[in-house]
Amino acid sequence: MVTDLTRLPLRGQNGAFHVVVESPRGSTVKLKYEATLKAFSISRPLTRGLRYPFDWGFIPSTKGPDGDPLDVMVYWDDTTWPGVVLPSRALGVLQVDQKKRGGKPGERERNDRILAVPVSSTRAEHLQTYQQLSKREREELEHFFLAAVHFEDKDARILGWEGPEGAERMLRQYALTEG
């Protein structure tokens, strides 16, 4: 039996939320988990010269405003591979809006990205909030997210940052089940 990774429990031990890695750090293609196939497929190549700065994935048992599981970037200096589940905690949320998929002209939807660290990352255990990252690091993450979709018909805009409490609020709001 093959597992549908989007239906894994939202949370694990000690309240950590699960992150399913889709595109590992250094990847030059955006991988997407296809629940109907129960497999990963290539969504699209990134813009030439661009690569994921950290592991990228989704939070299972959630469904965001765009209809997909919540997006998450895992801030740490290791690299995993697609399908790895990382128990994590939030540093914050990069608030993003974009053209609504299949929407009317001018219609927009939120597609926020949670910034998290794995609970097992001893090098990041001192980090409690995105504000502890340098301004330059935060700006580089913003730039990455805009550059990654520059040639897509998304017209993404950065709205700002919110702390870990904002991420937890999103998890409660968009949880399909609290597993």
Tab-separated table of N, CA and C in Angstrom:
chain	number	residue	atom	x	y	z
A	1	MET	N	0.842	-1.176	0.000
A	1	MET	CA	0.000	0.000	0.000
A	1	MET	C	0.893	1.248	0.000
A	2	VAL	N	0.583	2.194	-0.869
A	2	VAL	CA	1.320	3.443	-0.973
A	2	VAL	C	0.567	4.512	-0.193
A	3	THR	N	1.277	5.275	0.613
A	3	THR	CA	0.672	6.294	1.465
A	3	THR	C	0.463	7.600	0.720
A	4	ASP	N	-0.667	8.256	0.987
A	4	ASP	CA	-0.910	9.608	0.484
A	4	ASP	C	-0.274	10.569	1.487
A	5	LEU	N	0.846	11.181	1.109
A	5	LEU	CA	1.601	12.039	2.024
A	5	LEU	C	0.837	13.282	2.453
A	6	THR	N	-0.164	13.711	1.674
A	6	THR	CA	-0.941	14.884	2.059
A	6	THR	C	-1.849	14.583	3.247
A	7	ARG	N	-2.058	13.305	3.546
A	7	ARG	CA	-2.958	12.898	4.636
A	7	ARG	C	-2.211	12.441	5.889
A	8	LEU	N	-0.886	12.586	5.904
A	8	LEU	CA	-0.150	12.277	7.126
A	8	LEU	C	-0.665	13.178	8.247
A	9	PRO	N	-0.454	12.796	9.495
A	9	PRO	CA	-0.894	13.672	10.588
A	9	PRO	C	-0.213	15.032	10.520
A	10	LEU	N	-0.954	16.057	10.871
A	10	LEU	CA	-0.431	17.419	10.904
A	10	LEU	C	0.695	17.549	11.923
A	11	ARG	N	0.496	16.952	13.079
A	11	ARG	CA	1.466	17.102	14.168
A	11	ARG	C	2.024	15.763	14.617
A	12	GLY	N	3.236	15.871	15.172
A	12	GLY	CA	3.895	14.711	15.760
A	12	GLY	C	4.076	14.938	17.242
A	13	GLN	N	5.195	14.487	17.762
A	13	GLN	CA	5.474	14.591	19.189
A	13	GLN	C	5.726	16.032	19.620
A	14	ASN	N	5.345	16.321	20.843
A	14	ASN	CA	5.603	17.619	21.480
A	14	ASN	C	5.072	18.810	20.691
A	15	GLY	N	4.017	18.607	19.898
A	15	GLY	CA	3.390	19.704	19.181
A	15	GLY	C	4.062	20.124	17.891
A	16	ALA	N	5.181	19.475	17.538
A	16	ALA	CA	5.852	19.821	16.270
A	16	ALA	C	4.924	19.492	15.098
A	17	PHE	N	4.951	20.327	14.065
A	17	PHE	CA	4.164	20.012	12.870
A	17	PHE	C	5.064	19.315	11.856
A	18	HIS	N	4.441	18.501	11.029
A	18	HIS	CA	5.190	17.758	10.017
A	18	HIS	C	5.362	18.594	8.753
A	19	VAL	N	6.527	18.478	8.150
A	19	VAL	CA	6.790	19.056	6.836
A	19	VAL	C	7.194	17.911	5.920
A	20	VAL	N	6.533	17.801	4.783
A	20	VAL	CA	6.916	16.830	3.762
A	20	VAL	C	7.756	17.579	2.735
A	21	VAL	N	8.998	17.187	2.573
A	21	VAL	CA	9.893	17.852	1.623
A	21	VAL	C	9.491	17.460	0.203
A	22	GLU	N	9.350	18.470	-0.647
A	22	GLU	CA	9.109	18.238	-2.075
A	22	GLU	C	10.403	18.522	-2.840
A	23	SER	N	10.879	19.761	-2.777
A	23	SER	CA	12.094	20.162	-3.490
A	23	SER	C	13.205	20.393	-2.471
A	24	PRO	N	14.241	19.561	-2.485
A	24	PRO	CA	15.316	19.731	-1.509
A	24	PRO	C	16.187	20.940	-1.806
A	25	ARG	N	16.881	21.365	-0.778
A	25	ARG	CA	17.852	22.452	-0.905
A	25	ARG	C	18.769	22.176	-2.104
A	26	GLY	N	18.992	23.193	-2.931
A	26	GLY	CA	19.866	23.056	-4.086
A	26	GLY	C	19.173	22.611	-5.356
A	27	SER	N	17.927	22.184	-5.266
A	27	SER	CA	17.203	21.724	-6.448
A	27	SER	C	16.967	22.880	-7.416
A	28	THR	N	17.081	22.592	-8.706
A	28	THR	CA	16.819	23.603	-9.735
A	28	THR	C	15.470	23.387	-10.409
A	29	VAL	N	14.711	22.417	-9.911
A	29	VAL	CA	13.351	22.182	-10.395
A	29	VAL	C	12.413	22.196	-9.203
A	30	LYS	N	11.183	22.642	-9.461
A	30	LYS	CA	10.147	22.592	-8.425
A	30	LYS	C	9.457	21.249	-8.556
A	31	LEU	N	9.596	20.437	-7.524
A	31	LEU	CA	8.900	19.158	-7.492
A	31	LEU	C	7.582	19.354	-6.763
A	32	LYS	N	6.595	18.578	-7.151
A	32	LYS	CA	5.275	18.670	-6.529
A	32	LYS	C	4.797	17.258	-6.234
A	33	TYR	N	4.303	17.062	-5.029
A	33	TYR	CA	3.722	15.775	-4.688
A	33	TYR	C	2.321	15.712	-5.279
A	34	GLU	N	2.067	14.676	-6.055
A	34	GLU	CA	0.763	14.466	-6.688
A	34	GLU	C	0.020	13.399	-5.898
A	35	ALA	N	-0.962	13.813	-5.100
A	35	ALA	CA	-1.687	12.880	-4.244
A	35	ALA	C	-2.392	11.797	-5.052
A	36	THR	N	-2.907	12.146	-6.236
A	36	THR	CA	-3.614	11.148	-7.045
A	36	THR	C	-2.664	10.059	-7.545
A	37	LEU	N	-1.417	10.427	-7.812
A	37	LEU	CA	-0.404	9.448	-8.252
A	37	LEU	C	0.329	8.820	-7.069
A	38	LYS	N	0.272	9.500	-5.919
A	38	LYS	CA	1.072	9.124	-4.748
A	38	LYS	C	2.557	9.070	-5.122
A	39	ALA	N	2.949	10.110	-5.880
A	39	ALA	CA	4.334	10.210	-6.363
A	39	ALA	C	4.676	11.679	-6.587
A	40	PHE	N	5.978	11.948	-6.718
A	40	PHE	CA	6.456	13.297	-6.998
A	40	PHE	C	6.619	13.458	-8.499
A	41	SER	N	6.268	14.650	-8.991
A	41	SER	CA	6.476	14.959	-10.398
A	41	SER	C	7.141	16.326	-10.493
A	42	ILE	N	7.676	16.616	-11.659
A	42	ILE	CA	8.286	17.926	-11.880
A	42	ILE	C	7.184	18.920	-12.204
A	43	SER	N	7.086	19.954	-11.396
A	43	SER	CA	6.113	21.008	-11.623
A	43	SER	C	6.636	21.955	-12.700
A	44	ARG	N	7.910	22.378	-12.538
A	44	ARG	CA	8.538	23.251	-13.533
A	44	ARG	C	9.995	23.455	-13.145
A	45	PRO	N	10.824	23.787	-14.130
A	45	PRO	CA	12.194	24.170	-13.780
A	45	PRO	C	12.167	25.583	-13.197
A	46	LEU	N	13.095	25.868	-12.305
A	46	LEU	CA	13.231	27.235	-11.807
A	46	LEU	C	13.915	28.085	-12.866
A	47	THR	N	13.825	29.387	-12.688
A	47	THR	CA	14.523	30.311	-13.574
A	47	THR	C	16.009	29.957	-13.591
A	48	ARG	N	16.625	30.023	-14.750
A	48	ARG	CA	18.045	29.680	-14.885
A	48	ARG	C	18.879	30.415	-13.832
A	49	GLY	N	19.735	29.670	-13.150
A	49	GLY	CA	20.600	30.240	-12.126
A	49	GLY	C	19.989	30.238	-10.732
A	50	LEU	N	18.723	29.892	-10.629
A	50	LEU	CA	18.044	29.883	-9.338
A	50	LEU	C	17.981	28.462	-8.810
A	51	ARG	N	18.152	28.317	-7.503
A	51	ARG	CA	18.001	27.007	-6.855
A	51	ARG	C	17.423	27.229	-5.473
A	52	TYR	N	16.758	26.200	-4.963
A	52	TYR	CA	16.148	26.330	-3.639
A	52	TYR	C	17.221	26.545	-2.588
A	53	PRO	N	17.099	27.610	-1.773
A	53	PRO	CA	18.116	27.889	-0.756
A	53	PRO	C	18.005	26.954	0.450
A	54	PHE	N	16.822	26.369	0.641
A	54	PHE	CA	16.556	25.450	1.746
A	54	PHE	C	15.528	24.435	1.265
A	55	ASP	N	15.317	23.382	2.052
A	55	ASP	CA	14.282	22.401	1.704
A	55	ASP	C	12.923	23.098	1.646
A	56	TRP	N	12.134	22.712	0.646
A	56	TRP	CA	10.819	23.298	0.395
A	56	TRP	C	9.788	22.187	0.395
A	57	GLY	N	8.637	22.439	0.987
A	57	GLY	CA	7.619	21.401	0.983
A	57	GLY	C	6.272	21.906	1.454
A	58	PHE	N	5.512	20.982	2.031
A	58	PHE	CA	4.153	21.304	2.464
A	58	PHE	C	3.870	20.679	3.820
A	59	ILE	N	2.815	21.176	4.437
A	59	ILE	CA	2.369	20.659	5.721
A	59	ILE	C	1.156	19.774	5.455
A	60	PRO	N	1.279	18.476	5.755
A	60	PRO	CA	0.161	17.565	5.471
A	60	PRO	C	-1.059	17.873	6.341
A	61	SER	N	-2.191	17.404	5.869
A	61	SER	CA	-3.480	17.587	6.555
A	61	SER	C	-3.851	19.056	6.712
A	62	THR	N	-3.422	19.875	5.743
A	62	THR	CA	-3.828	21.279	5.669
A	62	THR	C	-4.290	21.580	4.251
A	63	LYS	N	-5.083	22.627	4.112
A	63	LYS	CA	-5.512	23.094	2.788
A	63	LYS	C	-5.629	24.604	2.853
A	64	GLY	N	-4.719	25.307	2.153
A	64	GLY	CA	-4.686	26.758	2.170
A	64	GLY	C	-5.704	27.386	1.243
A	65	PRO	N	-5.742	28.720	1.211
A	65	PRO	CA	-6.692	29.444	0.364
A	65	PRO	C	-6.559	29.118	-1.125
A	66	ASP	N	-5.341	28.675	-1.542
A	66	ASP	CA	-5.139	28.342	-2.955
A	66	ASP	C	-5.550	26.909	-3.277
A	67	GLY	N	-6.053	26.170	-2.274
A	67	GLY	CA	-6.506	24.798	-2.500
A	67	GLY	C	-5.434	23.739	-2.299
A	68	ASP	N	-4.199	24.158	-2.069
A	68	ASP	CA	-3.090	23.226	-1.847
A	68	ASP	C	-2.740	23.184	-0.366
A	69	PRO	N	-1.998	22.155	0.053
A	69	PRO	CA	-1.501	22.173	1.442
A	69	PRO	C	-0.637	23.418	1.661
A	70	LEU	N	-0.541	23.846	2.922
A	70	LEU	CA	0.262	25.025	3.244
A	70	LEU	C	1.722	24.824	2.837
A	71	ASP	N	2.314	25.881	2.277
A	71	ASP	CA	3.709	25.869	1.829
A	71	ASP	C	4.639	26.166	2.994
A	72	VAL	N	5.826	25.558	2.955
A	72	VAL	CA	6.799	25.802	4.022
A	72	VAL	C	8.223	25.687	3.486
A	73	MET	N	9.056	26.622	3.915
A	73	MET	CA	10.495	26.594	3.640
A	73	MET	C	11.165	26.213	4.951
A	74	VAL	N	12.036	25.209	4.902
A	74	VAL	CA	12.699	24.709	6.107
A	74	VAL	C	14.095	25.315	6.182
A	75	TYR	N	14.259	26.225	7.107
A	75	TYR	CA	15.506	26.970	7.274
A	75	TYR	C	16.495	26.146	8.091
A	76	TRP	N	17.460	25.563	7.394
A	76	TRP	CA	18.546	24.850	8.065
A	76	TRP	C	19.637	24.587	7.065
A	77	ASP	N	20.793	24.133	7.536
A	77	ASP	CA	21.937	24.002	6.639
A	77	ASP	C	22.182	22.573	6.182
A	78	ASP	N	21.151	21.740	6.234
A	78	ASP	CA	21.250	20.381	5.712
A	78	ASP	C	20.335	20.239	4.515
A	79	THR	N	20.513	19.146	3.787
A	79	THR	CA	19.705	18.859	2.614
A	79	THR	C	19.114	17.474	2.767
A	80	THR	N	17.842	17.326	2.447
A	80	THR	CA	17.213	16.015	2.505
A	80	THR	C	16.873	15.577	1.089
A	81	TRP	N	15.749	14.943	0.893
A	81	TRP	CA	15.299	14.526	-0.426
A	81	TRP	C	13.777	14.458	-0.402
A	82	PRO	N	13.142	14.368	-1.566
A	82	PRO	CA	11.682	14.359	-1.623
A	82	PRO	C	11.087	13.212	-0.803
A	83	GLY	N	10.030	13.550	-0.061
A	83	GLY	CA	9.313	12.557	0.725
A	83	GLY	C	9.736	12.459	2.172
A	84	VAL	N	10.849	13.094	2.532
A	84	VAL	CA	11.284	13.083	3.929
A	84	VAL	C	10.307	13.918	4.745
A	85	VAL	N	9.966	13.429	5.931
A	85	VAL	CA	9.083	14.149	6.843
A	85	VAL	C	9.938	14.730	7.965
A	86	LEU	N	9.872	16.052	8.117
A	86	LEU	CA	10.652	16.750	9.137
A	86	LEU	C	9.732	17.334	10.201
A	87	PRO	N	9.769	16.834	11.437
A	87	PRO	CA	9.044	17.497	12.514
A	87	PRO	C	9.669	18.884	12.721
A	88	SER	N	8.845	19.914	12.698
A	88	SER	CA	9.355	21.288	12.667
A	88	SER	C	8.570	22.210	13.583
A	89	ARG	N	9.146	23.413	13.755
A	89	ARG	CA	8.459	24.486	14.476
A	89	ARG	C	8.616	25.759	13.651
A	90	ALA	N	7.676	26.659	13.808
A	90	ALA	CA	7.618	27.866	12.974
A	90	ALA	C	8.505	28.977	13.506
A	91	LEU	N	9.132	29.686	12.553
A	91	LEU	CA	9.817	30.946	12.849
A	91	LEU	C	8.951	32.129	12.440
A	92	GLY	N	8.077	31.898	11.461
A	92	GLY	CA	7.222	32.972	10.994
A	92	GLY	C	6.544	32.635	9.689
A	93	VAL	N	5.931	33.660	9.117
A	93	VAL	CA	5.190	33.523	7.871
A	93	VAL	C	5.561	34.680	6.954
A	94	LEU	N	5.948	34.357	5.724
A	94	LEU	CA	6.110	35.373	4.696
A	94	LEU	C	4.757	35.481	4.000
A	95	GLN	N	4.125	36.639	4.135
A	95	GLN	CA	2.794	36.842	3.585
A	95	GLN	C	2.900	37.249	2.120
A	96	VAL	N	2.203	36.496	1.274
A	96	VAL	CA	2.273	36.679	-0.180
A	96	VAL	C	0.858	36.640	-0.743
A	97	ASP	N	0.594	37.480	-1.717
A	97	ASP	CA	-0.627	37.284	-2.489
A	97	ASP	C	-0.260	37.217	-3.961
A	98	GLN	N	-1.158	36.650	-4.741
A	98	GLN	CA	-0.900	36.435	-6.170
A	98	GLN	C	-2.230	36.383	-6.910
A	99	LYS	N	-2.141	36.390	-8.238
A	99	LYS	CA	-3.352	36.242	-9.039
A	99	LYS	C	-4.044	34.943	-8.653
A	100	LYS	N	-5.357	34.998	-8.563
A	100	LYS	CA	-6.110	33.798	-8.223
A	100	LYS	C	-6.126	32.851	-9.417
A	101	ARG	N	-5.768	31.599	-9.155
A	101	ARG	CA	-5.779	30.565	-10.198
A	101	ARG	C	-7.195	30.404	-10.725
A	102	GLY	N	-7.379	30.614	-12.011
A	102	GLY	CA	-8.701	30.475	-12.609
A	102	GLY	C	-9.678	31.567	-12.217
A	103	GLY	N	-9.161	32.636	-11.597
A	103	GLY	CA	-10.028	33.722	-11.139
A	103	GLY	C	-10.270	34.765	-12.214
A	104	LYS	N	-11.098	35.722	-11.863
A	104	LYS	CA	-11.388	36.843	-12.755
A	104	LYS	C	-10.193	37.782	-12.786
A	105	PRO	N	-10.051	38.589	-13.826
A	105	PRO	CA	-8.948	39.548	-13.875
A	105	PRO	C	-8.945	40.439	-12.636
A	106	GLY	N	-7.779	40.581	-12.040
A	106	GLY	CA	-7.622	41.402	-10.859
A	106	GLY	C	-7.923	40.684	-9.549
A	107	GLU	N	-8.488	39.482	-9.639
A	107	GLU	CA	-8.798	38.733	-8.420
A	107	GLU	C	-7.519	38.096	-7.880
A	108	ARG	N	-7.300	38.229	-6.564
A	108	ARG	CA	-6.061	37.760	-5.942
A	108	ARG	C	-6.377	36.808	-4.805
A	109	GLU	N	-5.392	35.979	-4.456
A	109	GLU	CA	-5.533	35.073	-3.320
A	109	GLU	C	-4.234	35.032	-2.547
A	110	ARG	N	-4.335	34.681	-1.277
A	110	ARG	CA	-3.156	34.557	-0.435
A	110	ARG	C	-2.477	33.227	-0.730
A	111	ASN	N	-1.148	33.260	-0.691
A	111	ASN	CA	-0.347	32.044	-0.819
A	111	ASN	C	0.884	32.214	0.076
A	112	ASP	N	0.634	32.355	1.365
A	112	ASP	CA	1.693	32.592	2.339
A	112	ASP	C	2.631	31.397	2.432
A	113	ARG	N	3.857	31.680	2.876
A	113	ARG	CA	4.872	30.639	3.058
A	113	ARG	C	5.332	30.657	4.508
A	114	ILE	N	5.214	29.530	5.153
A	114	ILE	CA	5.697	29.406	6.526
A	114	ILE	C	7.199	29.172	6.482
A	115	LEU	N	7.925	29.826	7.364
A	115	LEU	CA	9.355	29.593	7.532
A	115	LEU	C	9.511	28.800	8.823
A	116	ALA	N	10.155	27.633	8.725
A	116	ALA	CA	10.256	26.734	9.872
A	116	ALA	C	11.678	26.221	10.022
A	117	VAL	N	11.941	25.640	11.184
A	117	VAL	CA	13.197	24.912	11.421
A	117	VAL	C	12.825	23.538	11.962
A	118	PRO	N	13.602	22.505	11.594
A	118	PRO	CA	13.343	21.185	12.161
A	118	PRO	C	13.645	21.197	13.665
A	119	VAL	N	12.863	20.489	14.440
A	119	VAL	CA	13.116	20.440	15.877
A	119	VAL	C	14.444	19.735	16.168
A	120	SER	N	14.938	18.951	15.220
A	120	SER	CA	16.208	18.239	15.411
A	120	SER	C	17.427	19.063	15.002
A	121	SER	N	17.224	20.293	14.548
A	121	SER	CA	18.337	21.121	14.087
A	121	SER	C	19.001	21.829	15.262
A	122	THR	N	20.069	21.243	15.748
A	122	THR	CA	20.749	21.831	16.906
A	122	THR	C	21.396	23.168	16.570
A	123	ARG	N	21.772	23.388	15.311
A	123	ARG	CA	22.384	24.661	14.930
A	123	ARG	C	21.371	25.800	14.880
A	124	ALA	N	20.084	25.458	14.851
A	124	ALA	CA	19.042	26.488	14.775
A	124	ALA	C	18.186	26.527	16.035
A	125	GLU	N	18.580	25.793	17.071
A	125	GLU	CA	17.730	25.741	18.263
A	125	GLU	C	17.594	27.094	18.957
A	126	HIS	N	18.540	27.996	18.728
A	126	HIS	CA	18.463	29.335	19.323
A	126	HIS	C	17.457	30.227	18.605
A	127	LEU	N	17.061	29.875	17.388
A	127	LEU	CA	16.135	30.705	16.619
A	127	LEU	C	14.701	30.489	17.093
A	128	GLN	N	14.030	31.576	17.427
A	128	GLN	CA	12.639	31.506	17.863
A	128	GLN	C	11.695	32.244	16.914
A	129	THR	N	12.229	33.181	16.123
A	129	THR	CA	11.407	33.994	15.235
A	129	THR	C	12.219	34.409	14.008
A	130	TYR	N	11.500	34.693	12.939
A	130	TYR	CA	12.144	35.156	11.703
A	130	TYR	C	12.941	36.431	11.951
A	131	GLN	N	12.569	37.220	12.962
A	131	GLN	CA	13.240	38.491	13.236
A	131	GLN	C	14.686	38.292	13.684
A	132	GLN	N	15.037	37.084	14.073
A	132	GLN	CA	16.420	36.799	14.457
A	132	GLN	C	17.310	36.544	13.240
A	133	LEU	N	16.709	36.423	12.072
A	133	LEU	CA	17.492	36.353	10.834
A	133	LEU	C	17.884	37.778	10.469
A	134	SER	N	18.983	37.920	9.780
A	134	SER	CA	19.382	39.264	9.372
A	134	SER	C	18.378	39.829	8.367
A	135	LYS	N	18.334	41.143	8.292
A	135	LYS	CA	17.473	41.799	7.298
A	135	LYS	C	17.828	41.303	5.901
A	136	ARG	N	19.118	41.141	5.646
A	136	ARG	CA	19.578	40.665	4.337
A	136	ARG	C	19.031	39.268	4.038
A	137	GLU	N	19.067	38.355	5.029
A	137	GLU	CA	18.545	37.009	4.810
A	137	GLU	C	17.045	37.036	4.509
A	138	ARG	N	16.305	37.836	5.238
A	138	ARG	CA	14.865	37.942	4.981
A	138	ARG	C	14.610	38.493	3.580
A	139	GLU	N	15.368	39.505	3.181
A	139	GLU	CA	15.202	40.077	1.842
A	139	GLU	C	15.581	39.072	0.757
A	140	GLU	N	16.617	38.262	1.012
A	140	GLU	CA	16.998	37.236	0.032
A	140	GLU	C	15.892	36.198	-0.126
A	141	LEU	N	15.246	35.813	0.972
A	141	LEU	CA	14.126	34.868	0.873
A	141	LEU	C	12.973	35.487	0.096
A	142	GLU	N	12.653	36.731	0.371
A	142	GLU	CA	11.605	37.422	-0.380
A	142	GLU	C	11.946	37.435	-1.872
A	143	HIS	N	13.182	37.799	-2.178
A	143	HIS	CA	13.622	37.851	-3.578
A	143	HIS	C	13.521	36.470	-4.231
A	144	PHE	N	13.938	35.433	-3.510
A	144	PHE	CA	13.850	34.074	-4.066
A	144	PHE	C	12.412	33.753	-4.456
A	145	PHE	N	11.472	33.997	-3.552
A	145	PHE	CA	10.083	33.642	-3.837
A	145	PHE	C	9.515	34.425	-5.006
A	146	LEU	N	9.904	35.679	-5.146
A	146	LEU	CA	9.436	36.456	-6.294
A	146	LEU	C	10.108	35.998	-7.583
A	147	ALA	N	11.414	35.743	-7.530
A	147	ALA	CA	12.151	35.302	-8.722
A	147	ALA	C	11.691	33.923	-9.185
A	148	ALA	N	11.342	33.051	-8.237
A	148	ALA	CA	10.938	31.680	-8.586
A	148	ALA	C	9.659	31.644	-9.418
A	149	VAL	N	8.823	32.672	-9.297
A	149	VAL	CA	7.559	32.688	-10.048
A	149	VAL	C	7.507	33.841	-11.059
A	150	HIS	N	8.633	34.504	-11.268
A	150	HIS	CA	8.661	35.676	-12.145
A	150	HIS	C	8.084	35.396	-13.537
A	151	PHE	N	8.397	34.247	-14.116
A	151	PHE	CA	7.938	33.946	-15.471
A	151	PHE	C	6.610	33.184	-15.493
A	152	GLU	N	6.020	32.951	-14.322
A	152	GLU	CA	4.695	32.336	-14.232
A	152	GLU	C	3.675	33.469	-14.258
A	153	ASP	N	2.451	33.157	-14.584
A	153	ASP	CA	1.403	34.178	-14.615
A	153	ASP	C	0.772	34.297	-13.221
A	154	LYS	N	1.613	34.723	-12.234
A	154	LYS	CA	1.134	34.787	-10.853
A	154	LYS	C	1.123	36.188	-10.280
A	155	ASP	N	1.990	37.072	-10.780
A	155	ASP	CA	2.074	38.438	-10.269
A	155	ASP	C	2.125	38.452	-8.739
A	156	ALA	N	3.072	37.677	-8.180
A	156	ALA	CA	3.187	37.572	-6.721
A	156	ALA	C	3.672	38.879	-6.119
A	157	ARG	N	3.151	39.170	-4.921
A	157	ARG	CA	3.558	40.359	-4.170
A	157	ARG	C	3.828	39.974	-2.719
A	158	ILE	N	4.892	40.540	-2.176
A	158	ILE	CA	5.218	40.344	-0.763
A	158	ILE	C	4.418	41.360	0.049
A	159	LEU	N	3.700	40.882	1.056
A	159	LEU	CA	2.888	41.753	1.897
A	159	LEU	C	3.548	42.052	3.235
A	160	GLY	N	4.491	41.199	3.638
A	160	GLY	CA	5.173	41.408	4.911
A	160	GLY	C	5.423	40.096	5.626
A	161	TRP	N	5.864	40.208	6.864
A	161	TRP	CA	6.186	39.050	7.701
A	161	TRP	C	5.310	39.054	8.944
A	162	GLU	N	5.069	37.877	9.451
A	162	GLU	CA	4.394	37.710	10.730
A	162	GLU	C	5.164	36.643	11.509
A	163	GLY	N	5.120	36.699	12.813
A	163	GLY	CA	5.886	35.802	13.664
A	163	GLY	C	5.318	34.401	13.766
A	164	PRO	N	5.908	33.569	14.615
A	164	PRO	CA	5.499	32.177	14.751
A	164	PRO	C	4.036	32.012	15.170
A	165	GLU	N	3.516	32.983	15.924
A	165	GLU	CA	2.107	32.897	16.312
A	165	GLU	C	1.199	32.967	15.082
A	166	GLY	N	1.603	33.685	14.044
A	166	GLY	CA	0.847	33.743	12.791
A	166	GLY	C	0.837	32.399	12.078
A	167	ALA	N	1.964	31.701	12.128
A	167	ALA	CA	2.040	30.367	11.519
A	167	ALA	C	1.130	29.397	12.263
A	168	GLU	N	1.159	29.454	13.584
A	168	GLU	CA	0.294	28.564	14.369
A	168	GLU	C	-1.182	28.864	14.102
A	169	ARG	N	-1.517	30.136	13.949
A	169	ARG	CA	-2.888	30.519	13.612
A	169	ARG	C	-3.287	29.925	12.252
A	170	MET	N	-2.362	29.989	11.281
A	170	MET	CA	-2.634	29.393	9.959
A	170	MET	C	-2.854	27.886	10.075
A	171	LEU	N	-2.011	27.221	10.858
A	171	LEU	CA	-2.145	25.773	11.013
A	171	LEU	C	-3.520	25.419	11.589
A	172	ARG	N	-3.976	26.167	12.568
A	172	ARG	CA	-5.306	25.907	13.142
A	172	ARG	C	-6.410	26.204	12.119
A	173	GLN	N	-6.248	27.320	11.412
A	173	GLN	CA	-7.289	27.741	10.466
A	173	GLN	C	-7.431	26.789	9.283
A	174	TYR	N	-6.315	26.280	8.779
A	174	TYR	CA	-6.343	25.488	7.554
A	174	TYR	C	-6.136	23.994	7.773
A	175	ALA	N	-6.207	23.551	9.027
A	175	ALA	CA	-6.056	22.123	9.323
A	175	ALA	C	-7.288	21.364	8.833
A	176	LEU	N	-7.039	20.243	8.160
A	176	LEU	CA	-8.145	19.350	7.771
A	176	LEU	C	-8.521	18.463	8.950
A	177	THR	N	-7.487	18.040	9.659
A	177	THR	CA	-7.655	17.264	10.896
A	177	THR	C	-6.517	17.654	11.806
A	178	GLU	N	-6.689	17.591	13.056
A	178	GLU	CA	-5.594	17.886	13.996
A	178	GLU	C	-5.029	16.553	14.444
A	179	GLY	N	-4.141	15.943	13.561
A	179	GLY	CA	-3.624	14.612	13.853
A	179	GLY	C	-2.364	14.587	14.595
